[in-house]
Coordinates of N, CA and C in Angstrom, one line a residue:
M1 N 59.9 -46.9 53.8 CA 60.9 -46.2 53.0 C 60.3 -45.0 52.4
S2 N 60.8 -43.8 52.7 CA 60.3 -42.6 52.1 C 60.7 -42.4 50.7
R3 N 59.8 -41.8 49.9 CA 60.2 -41.6 48.5 C 60.9 -40.2 48.3
K4 N 61.8 -40.2 47.5 CA 62.6 -39.0 47.2 C 61.7 -38.1 46.4
P5 N 61.5 -36.8 46.8 CA 60.6 -35.9 46.0 C 61.2 -35.6 44.7
L6 N 60.4 -35.3 43.7 CA 60.8 -34.9 42.4 C 61.6 -33.6 42.5
P7 N 62.7 -33.4 41.7 CA 63.5 -32.2 41.8 C 62.7 -31.0 41.2
V8 N 62.8 -29.9 41.8 CA 62.1 -28.7 41.3 C 63.2 -27.7 41.0
N9 N 63.4 -27.5 39.7 CA 64.4 -26.5 39.3 C 64.0 -26.0 37.9
V10 N 64.8 -25.1 37.4 CA 64.5 -24.5 36.1 C 64.3 -25.5 35.0
P11 N 65.2 -26.4 34.8 CA 65.0 -27.4 33.7 C 63.7 -28.2 33.9
M12 N 63.4 -28.6 35.1 CA 62.2 -29.4 35.3 C 60.9 -28.6 35.0
I13 N 61.0 -27.3 35.5 CA 59.8 -26.4 35.2 C 59.6 -26.3 33.7
L14 N 60.7 -26.1 33.0 CA 60.6 -25.9 31.5 C 60.1 -27.2 30.9
T15 N 60.5 -28.4 31.4 CA 60.0 -29.6 30.8 C 58.6 -29.8 31.0
W16 N 58.1 -29.5 32.3 CA 56.7 -29.6 32.6 C 55.9 -28.6 31.8
A17 N 56.4 -27.4 31.6 CA 55.8 -26.4 30.7 C 55.6 -27.0 29.3
R18 N 56.6 -27.6 28.8 CA 56.5 -28.2 27.4 C 55.4 -29.3 27.4
I19 N 55.4 -30.1 28.4 CA 54.3 -31.1 28.4 C 52.9 -30.5 28.5
A20 N 52.8 -29.4 29.2 CA 51.5 -28.7 29.3 C 51.1 -28.1 28.0
L21 N 52.1 -27.7 27.2 CA 51.8 -27.0 25.9 C 51.3 -28.0 24.9
I22 N 51.7 -29.3 25.0 CA 51.4 -30.3 24.0 C 49.9 -30.4 23.6
P23 N 49.0 -30.5 24.6 CA 47.5 -30.5 24.2 C 47.1 -29.3 23.5
L24 N 47.7 -28.1 23.7 CA 47.3 -26.9 23.1 C 47.6 -26.9 21.6
I25 N 48.6 -27.7 21.2 CA 48.9 -27.8 19.7 C 47.7 -28.4 19.0
I26 N 47.1 -29.3 19.6 CA 45.9 -29.9 19.1 C 44.6 -29.1 19.4
G27 N 44.5 -28.7 20.6 CA 43.3 -28.0 21.1 C 43.0 -26.7 20.3
V28 N 44.0 -26.0 19.9 CA 43.8 -24.7 19.2 C 42.9 -24.9 17.9
F29 N 43.0 -26.1 17.3 CA 42.2 -26.4 16.1 C 40.7 -26.7 16.4
Y30 N 40.4 -26.9 17.7 CA 39.0 -27.1 18.1 C 38.3 -25.8 18.4
I31 N 39.0 -24.7 18.4 CA 38.3 -23.4 18.6 C 37.5 -23.1 17.4
P32 N 36.2 -22.8 17.6 CA 35.3 -22.5 16.4 C 35.9 -21.4 15.5
D33 N 35.7 -21.5 14.2 CA 36.2 -20.6 13.2 C 35.8 -19.2 13.5
H34 N 34.5 -19.0 14.0 CA 34.1 -17.6 14.2 C 34.8 -16.9 15.4
I35 N 35.4 -17.7 16.2 CA 36.2 -17.2 17.3 C 37.7 -17.0 16.9
L36 N 38.2 -18.0 16.3 CA 39.6 -18.0 15.8 C 39.6 -18.5 14.4
S37 N 40.0 -17.6 13.4 CA 39.9 -18.0 12.0 C 40.9 -19.2 11.8
P38 N 40.7 -20.0 10.7 CA 41.7 -21.0 10.4 C 43.1 -20.5 10.2
F39 N 43.3 -19.3 9.7 CA 44.6 -18.7 9.6 C 45.2 -18.5 10.9
M40 N 44.5 -18.0 11.9 CA 45.0 -17.7 13.2 C 45.2 -19.0 14.0
Q41 N 44.4 -20.0 13.7 CA 44.6 -21.4 14.3 C 46.0 -21.9 13.9
N42 N 46.3 -21.7 12.6 CA 47.6 -22.1 12.1 C 48.7 -21.4 12.8
V43 N 48.5 -20.0 12.9 CA 49.5 -19.2 13.6 C 49.8 -19.6 15.0
W44 N 48.7 -19.8 15.8 CA 48.8 -20.1 17.2 C 49.4 -21.5 17.4
A45 N 49.0 -22.4 16.6 CA 49.6 -23.8 16.7 C 51.1 -23.7 16.4
T46 N 51.5 -22.9 15.4 CA 52.9 -22.8 15.1 C 53.7 -22.1 16.2
V47 N 53.1 -21.1 16.8 CA 53.7 -20.4 17.9 C 53.9 -21.3 19.1
I48 N 52.8 -22.0 19.4 CA 52.9 -22.9 20.6 C 54.0 -24.0 20.4
F49 N 54.0 -24.5 19.2 CA 55.0 -25.6 18.9 C 56.4 -25.0 19.0
I50 N 56.7 -23.8 18.5 CA 58.0 -23.2 18.6 C 58.4 -22.9 20.0
V51 N 57.4 -22.4 20.8 CA 57.7 -22.1 22.2 C 58.1 -23.4 22.9
A52 N 57.3 -24.4 22.7 CA 57.6 -25.7 23.3 C 59.0 -26.2 22.9
A53 N 59.3 -26.1 21.6 CA 60.6 -26.5 21.1 C 61.8 -25.7 21.8
L54 N 61.5 -24.4 22.0 CA 62.5 -23.6 22.7 C 62.7 -24.0 24.1
T55 N 61.7 -24.4 24.8 CA 61.8 -24.9 26.2 C 62.7 -26.2 26.2
D56 N 62.7 -26.9 25.1 CA 63.5 -28.1 25.0 C 65.0 -27.7 25.0
A57 N 65.3 -26.7 24.2 CA 66.7 -26.2 24.1 C 67.2 -25.7 25.4
F58 N 66.3 -24.9 26.0 CA 66.8 -24.2 27.2 C 66.8 -25.1 28.4
D59 N 65.9 -26.1 28.6 CA 66.0 -27.0 29.7 C 67.3 -27.8 29.7
G60 N 67.7 -28.2 28.5 CA 68.9 -29.0 28.3 C 70.1 -28.1 28.7
Y61 N 70.1 -26.9 28.2 CA 71.2 -25.9 28.5 C 71.4 -25.7 30.0
F62 N 70.3 -25.4 30.7 CA 70.3 -25.1 32.1 C 70.8 -26.3 32.9
A63 N 70.3 -27.5 32.5 CA 70.6 -28.7 33.2 C 72.1 -29.0 33.1
R64 N 72.7 -28.8 31.9 CA 74.1 -29.1 31.8 C 75.0 -27.9 32.4
R65 N 74.5 -26.7 32.1 CA 75.3 -25.5 32.6 C 75.4 -25.4 34.1
Y66 N 74.3 -25.8 34.8 CA 74.3 -25.6 36.2 C 74.2 -26.9 37.0
N67 N 74.6 -28.0 36.3 CA 74.6 -29.3 36.9 C 73.3 -29.7 37.6
M68 N 72.2 -29.6 36.9 CA 70.9 -29.9 37.4 C 70.3 -31.1 36.7
E69 N 71.2 -31.9 36.1 CA 70.7 -33.1 35.4 C 70.2 -34.2 36.4
S70 N 69.2 -34.9 36.0 CA 68.7 -36.0 36.9 C 68.0 -37.0 36.0
A71 N 67.9 -38.2 36.5 CA 67.4 -39.4 35.7 C 65.9 -39.1 35.3
I72 N 65.1 -38.6 36.3 CA 63.7 -38.3 36.0 C 63.6 -37.1 35.0
G73 N 64.5 -36.2 35.1 CA 64.5 -35.1 34.1 C 64.8 -35.5 32.7
A74 N 65.8 -36.4 32.6 CA 66.1 -37.0 31.3 C 65.0 -37.8 30.7
F75 N 64.3 -38.5 31.5 CA 63.2 -39.3 31.1 C 62.0 -38.4 30.6
L76 N 61.7 -37.4 31.4 CA 60.6 -36.6 31.1 C 60.9 -35.7 29.8
D77 N 62.2 -35.3 29.7 CA 62.6 -34.5 28.6 C 62.4 -35.3 27.3
T78 N 62.9 -36.5 27.3 CA 62.8 -37.4 26.1 C 61.3 -37.7 25.8
S79 N 60.5 -38.0 26.8 CA 59.1 -38.3 26.6 C 58.4 -37.1 26.1
A80 N 58.7 -35.9 26.6 CA 58.0 -34.7 26.1 C 58.3 -34.4 24.7
D81 N 59.5 -34.6 24.3 CA 59.9 -34.4 22.9 C 59.1 -35.3 21.9
K82 N 59.0 -36.6 22.3 CA 58.3 -37.6 21.5 C 56.8 -37.3 21.4
L83 N 56.2 -36.9 22.6 CA 54.8 -36.6 22.6 C 54.5 -35.3 21.8
M84 N 55.4 -34.4 21.8 CA 55.2 -33.1 21.1 C 55.2 -33.4 19.6
V85 N 56.2 -34.2 19.1 CA 56.2 -34.5 17.7 C 55.0 -35.3 17.2
C86 N 54.7 -36.3 18.1 CA 53.5 -37.2 17.7 C 52.2 -36.4 17.7
A87 N 52.0 -35.5 18.6 CA 50.8 -34.7 18.7 C 50.7 -33.8 17.4
A88 N 51.8 -33.2 17.0 CA 51.8 -32.3 15.9 C 51.6 -33.1 14.6
L89 N 52.2 -34.3 14.5 CA 52.0 -35.2 13.3 C 50.5 -35.6 13.2
I90 N 49.9 -35.9 14.3 CA 48.4 -36.3 14.3 C 47.6 -35.1 13.7
V91 N 47.9 -33.9 14.1 CA 47.2 -32.7 13.6 C 47.5 -32.6 12.1
L92 N 48.7 -32.7 11.7 CA 49.1 -32.6 10.3 C 48.4 -33.7 9.4
L93 N 48.4 -34.9 10.0 CA 47.7 -36.0 9.3 C 46.2 -35.7 9.1
D94 N 45.6 -35.2 10.1 CA 44.2 -34.9 10.1 C 43.8 -33.9 9.0
F95 N 44.8 -32.9 8.8 CA 44.6 -31.9 7.8 C 45.2 -32.2 6.5
N96 N 45.6 -33.4 6.3 CA 46.3 -33.9 5.1 C 47.5 -33.0 4.7
R97 N 48.2 -32.6 5.7 CA 49.4 -31.8 5.4 C 50.7 -32.7 5.4
V98 N 50.5 -33.9 5.9 CA 51.7 -34.8 5.9 C 51.2 -36.2 5.4
D99 N 52.0 -36.9 4.6 CA 51.7 -38.2 4.1 C 51.5 -39.2 5.2
M100 N 50.5 -40.1 5.1 CA 50.3 -41.1 6.1 C 51.5 -42.0 6.4
L101 N 52.2 -42.3 5.3 CA 53.4 -43.2 5.5 C 54.5 -42.5 6.2
V102 N 54.7 -41.2 5.9 CA 55.7 -40.4 6.6 C 55.4 -40.4 8.1
A103 N 54.1 -40.1 8.5 CA 53.7 -40.0 9.9 C 54.0 -41.4 10.6
L104 N 53.6 -42.5 9.9 CA 53.8 -43.8 10.4 C 55.2 -44.1 10.6
I105 N 56.1 -43.8 9.7 CA 57.5 -44.0 9.8 C 58.1 -43.3 11.0
I106 N 57.8 -42.0 11.2 CA 58.3 -41.2 12.2 C 57.8 -41.7 13.6
I107 N 56.5 -41.9 13.7 CA 55.9 -42.3 15.0 C 56.4 -43.7 15.3
G108 N 56.4 -44.6 14.3 CA 56.8 -46.0 14.5 C 58.2 -46.1 14.9
R109 N 59.1 -45.2 14.4 CA 60.5 -45.2 14.7 C 60.7 -44.8 16.2
E110 N 59.9 -43.8 16.6 CA 60.0 -43.3 18.0 C 59.7 -44.5 19.0
I111 N 58.6 -45.2 18.7 CA 58.2 -46.3 19.5 C 59.2 -47.4 19.5
T112 N 59.7 -47.7 18.4 CA 60.7 -48.8 18.2 C 62.0 -48.5 19.0
V113 N 62.5 -47.3 18.7 CA 63.8 -46.9 19.3 C 63.7 -46.8 20.9
T114 N 62.5 -46.3 21.3 CA 62.3 -46.2 22.8 C 62.3 -47.6 23.4
A115 N 61.6 -48.5 22.8 CA 61.6 -49.9 23.3 C 63.0 -50.5 23.2
L116 N 63.7 -50.2 22.1 CA 65.1 -50.8 22.0 C 66.0 -50.2 23.0
R117 N 65.9 -48.9 23.3 CA 66.8 -48.4 24.4 C 66.5 -48.9 25.7
E118 N 65.2 -49.2 26.0 CA 64.8 -49.8 27.3 C 65.4 -51.2 27.4
W119 N 65.3 -51.9 26.3 CA 65.9 -53.3 26.3 C 67.4 -53.2 26.5
M120 N 68.1 -52.4 25.8 CA 69.5 -52.3 25.9 C 70.0 -51.8 27.3
A121 N 69.2 -51.0 27.9 CA 69.5 -50.6 29.3 C 69.4 -51.8 30.2
K122 N 68.4 -52.7 30.0 CA 68.2 -53.9 30.8 C 69.4 -54.9 30.7
V123 N 70.0 -54.9 29.5 CA 71.1 -55.9 29.3 C 72.4 -55.2 29.5
G124 N 72.4 -53.9 30.0 CA 73.6 -53.2 30.3 C 74.4 -52.7 29.1
A125 N 73.8 -52.4 28.0 CA 74.5 -52.0 26.8 C 73.8 -50.7 26.3
A126 N 73.3 -49.9 27.2 CA 72.6 -48.6 26.7 C 73.5 -47.7 25.9
A127 N 74.8 -47.7 26.2 CA 75.7 -46.8 25.4 C 75.8 -47.2 23.9
R128 N 75.4 -48.4 23.6 CA 75.4 -48.8 22.2 C 74.3 -48.1 21.3
V129 N 73.3 -47.6 22.0 CA 72.2 -46.9 21.2 C 72.0 -45.5 21.7
K130 N 73.1 -44.8 22.0 CA 73.0 -43.4 22.3 C 72.7 -42.6 21.0
V131 N 72.2 -41.4 21.2 CA 71.8 -40.6 20.0 C 73.0 -40.4 19.1
N132 N 72.8 -40.7 17.8 CA 73.9 -40.5 16.8 C 73.6 -39.2 16.0
W133 N 74.6 -38.9 15.1 CA 74.5 -37.7 14.4 C 73.3 -37.7 13.4
Y134 N 73.0 -38.9 12.9 CA 71.8 -39.0 12.0 C 70.5 -38.7 12.7
G135 N 70.5 -39.2 14.0 CA 69.3 -38.9 14.8 C 69.2 -37.4 15.1
K136 N 70.3 -36.8 15.3 CA 70.3 -35.3 15.6 C 69.8 -34.5 14.4
I137 N 70.4 -34.9 13.3 CA 70.0 -34.1 12.0 C 68.5 -34.4 11.7
K138 N 68.1 -35.6 12.0 CA 66.7 -36.0 11.8 C 65.8 -35.1 12.7
A139 N 66.2 -35.0 13.9 CA 65.4 -34.2 14.9 C 65.3 -32.7 14.5
I140 N 66.4 -32.2 14.0 CA 66.5 -30.8 13.5 C 65.5 -30.6 12.3
A141 N 65.6 -31.6 11.4 CA 64.7 -31.5 10.2 C 63.2 -31.5 10.6
Q142 N 62.9 -32.4 11.6 CA 61.5 -32.5 12.1 C 61.1 -31.2 12.7
M143 N 62.0 -30.6 13.6 CA 61.6 -29.5 14.4 C 61.5 -28.2 13.5
V144 N 62.1 -28.2 12.3 CA 61.9 -27.1 11.4 C 60.7 -27.4 10.5
A145 N 60.6 -28.6 10.0 CA 59.5 -28.9 9.1 C 58.1 -28.8 9.8
I146 N 58.0 -29.3 11.0 CA 56.6 -29.3 11.6 C 56.0 -27.9 11.8
P147 N 56.7 -26.9 12.3 CA 56.1 -25.6 12.4 C 55.7 -25.0 11.0
M148 N 56.5 -25.4 10.0 CA 56.2 -24.9 8.6 C 54.9 -25.5 8.2
L149 N 54.7 -26.8 8.4 CA 53.5 -27.5 8.0 C 52.3 -27.0 8.9
L150 N 52.5 -26.7 10.1 CA 51.5 -26.2 11.0 C 51.0 -24.8 10.4
F151 N 51.9 -24.0 10.0 CA 51.6 -22.7 9.5 C 51.0 -22.8 8.1
Y152 N 51.6 -23.5 7.2 CA 51.1 -23.8 5.9 C 50.7 -22.7 5.0
E153 N 51.3 -21.5 5.3 CA 51.1 -20.3 4.5 C 52.3 -20.0 3.7
T154 N 52.3 -18.9 3.0 CA 53.4 -18.4 2.2 C 54.0 -17.1 2.9
I155 N 55.3 -17.1 3.0 CA 56.0 -16.0 3.6 C 57.0 -15.5 2.6
F156 N 57.0 -14.2 2.3 CA 58.0 -13.6 1.4 C 58.1 -14.4 0.1
G157 N 56.9 -14.9 -0.4 CA 56.9 -15.7 -1.6 C 57.4 -17.1 -1.5
I158 N 57.7 -17.5 -0.3 CA 58.1 -18.9 -0.1 C 57.0 -19.7 0.6
S159 N 56.6 -20.8 -0.1 CA 55.6 -21.6 0.5 C 56.1 -22.5 1.6
M160 N 55.6 -22.2 2.8 CA 56.0 -23.0 4.0 C 55.5 -24.5 3.8
A161 N 54.4 -24.6 3.1 CA 53.8 -26.0 2.9 C 54.8 -26.8 2.1
W162 N 55.3 -26.2 1.0 CA 56.2 -26.9 0.1 C 57.5 -27.2 0.8
L163 N 58.1 -26.2 1.4 CA 59.4 -26.3 2.1 C 59.3 -27.3 3.3
G164 N 58.2 -27.2 4.0 CA 58.0 -28.1 5.1 C 57.9 -29.6 4.7
T165 N 57.2 -29.8 3.5 CA 57.0 -31.1 3.0 C 58.3 -31.7 2.6
I166 N 59.2 -31.0 2.0 CA 60.5 -31.5 1.6 C 61.3 -31.9 2.8
L167 N 61.3 -31.0 3.9 CA 62.0 -31.3 5.1 C 61.5 -32.5 5.8
I168 N 60.2 -32.7 5.8 CA 59.6 -33.8 6.6 C 59.9 -35.1 5.8
Y169 N 60.1 -35.1 4.5 CA 60.5 -36.3 3.8 C 62.0 -36.6 4.1
I170 N 62.8 -35.5 4.2 CA 64.2 -35.7 4.5 C 64.3 -36.3 5.9
A171 N 63.4 -35.8 6.8 CA 63.4 -36.3 8.2 C 63.0 -37.8 8.2
A172 N 62.0 -38.2 7.4 CA 61.6 -39.5 7.3 C 62.7 -40.5 6.8
I173 N 63.4 -40.0 5.8 CA 64.5 -40.8 5.3 C 65.6 -41.0 6.4
L174 N 66.0 -39.9 7.0 CA 67.0 -40.0 8.1 C 66.4 -40.9 9.3
T175 N 65.1 -40.8 9.5 CA 64.5 -41.6 10.5 C 64.7 -43.1 10.3
V176 N 64.5 -43.5 9.1 CA 64.7 -44.9 8.7 C 66.1 -45.3 8.8
Y177 N 67.0 -44.5 8.3 CA 68.5 -44.8 8.4 C 69.0 -44.8 9.8
S178 N 68.6 -43.9 10.6 CA 69.1 -43.9 12.0 C 68.5 -45.1 12.8
M179 N 67.3 -45.5 12.5 CA 66.8 -46.7 13.1 C 67.5 -47.9 12.7
I180 N 67.9 -48.0 11.5 CA 68.7 -49.2 11.0 C 70.1 -49.2 11.7
V181 N 70.7 -48.0 11.9 CA 71.9 -47.9 12.6 C 71.8 -48.4 14.0
Y182 N 70.7 -48.0 14.7 CA 70.4 -48.4 16.1 C 70.2 -49.9 16.1
L183 N 69.4 -50.5 15.2 CA 69.1 -51.9 15.2 C 70.4 -52.7 15.0
R184 N 71.2 -52.3 14.1 CA 72.5 -53.0 13.8 C 73.4 -53.0 15.0
A185 N 73.4 -51.8 15.7 CA 74.3 -51.8 17.0 C 73.7 -52.7 18.1
A186 N 72.4 -52.8 18.1 CA 71.7 -53.6 19.2 C 71.6 -55.0 18.8
G187 N 71.8 -55.4 17.5 CA 71.6 -56.8 17.1 C 72.3 -57.8 17.9
P188 N 73.6 -57.7 18.3 CA 74.2 -58.8 19.0 C 73.7 -58.9 20.5
Y189 N 72.9 -57.9 20.9 CA 72.4 -58.0 22.3 C 71.0 -58.4 22.4
L190 N 70.3 -58.6 21.3 CA 68.8 -58.8 21.3 C 68.5 -60.2 21.9
S191 N 69.4 -61.1 21.9 CA 69.2 -62.4 22.5 C 69.8 -62.5 23.9
S192 N 70.3 -61.4 24.4 CA 70.9 -61.4 25.8 C 69.8 -61.5 26.8
E193 N 70.2 -61.9 28.0 CA 69.3 -62.0 29.2 C 69.5 -60.7 29.9
P194 N 68.4 -60.1 30.4 CA 68.4 -58.9 31.2 C 69.3 -59.1 32.4
K195 N 70.1 -58.0 32.8 CA 70.9 -58.1 34.0 C 70.1 -57.9 35.2
T196 N 70.5 -58.7 36.3 CA 69.9 -58.5 37.6 C 70.8 -57.7 38.4
K197 N 70.3 -57.3 39.6 CA 71.2 -56.5 40.5 C 72.4 -57.3 40.9
Q198 N 72.3 -58.7 41.0 CA 73.4 -59.5 41.3 C 74.5 -59.4 40.2
D199 N 74.1 -59.2 39.0 CA 75.0 -59.2 37.9 C 75.9 -57.9 37.9
N200 N 75.4 -56.8 38.5 CA 76.1 -55.5 38.5 C 77.2 -55.5 39.5

């Protein structure tokens, strides 16, 4: 039985580009200070994160606009988003720019919800844990807060460190609430048996 090749289109290329950028968010901080100053490390990490986030917006747009959506594309897109956020949080945690509890809440939630969605798909109730508005607002707060904390400087008299910290705390609160919503929706199905092909 021959395997179906992975689709090669603009959304997939953008998704793979985002995955390739993820190690650079961390790697830029390993460049010696005499080659790249700490300030420029912050700048480049911020730029890389923003570019990666933009590929997320564009790959989704192209996939929907030109009917290029695929199961593998959706999987890679979601995985890339979570990896990008987790990589950035690890950097911020190492530089004491984010509270350890906040990082644990956000990363722990991503792991929990991913496992929950996989289980719900197995019992045929995936629609019950689709992305909700709280999750979307949480994602927006994260995607705005993280580059601010990566940059960690002041622009036009506004401290990006201060503003980013407020937003990441808001994201953490929404993270907890959205996870509770997902868990409540999935509660009745947690004791269900996974569906087999014969059940479908």
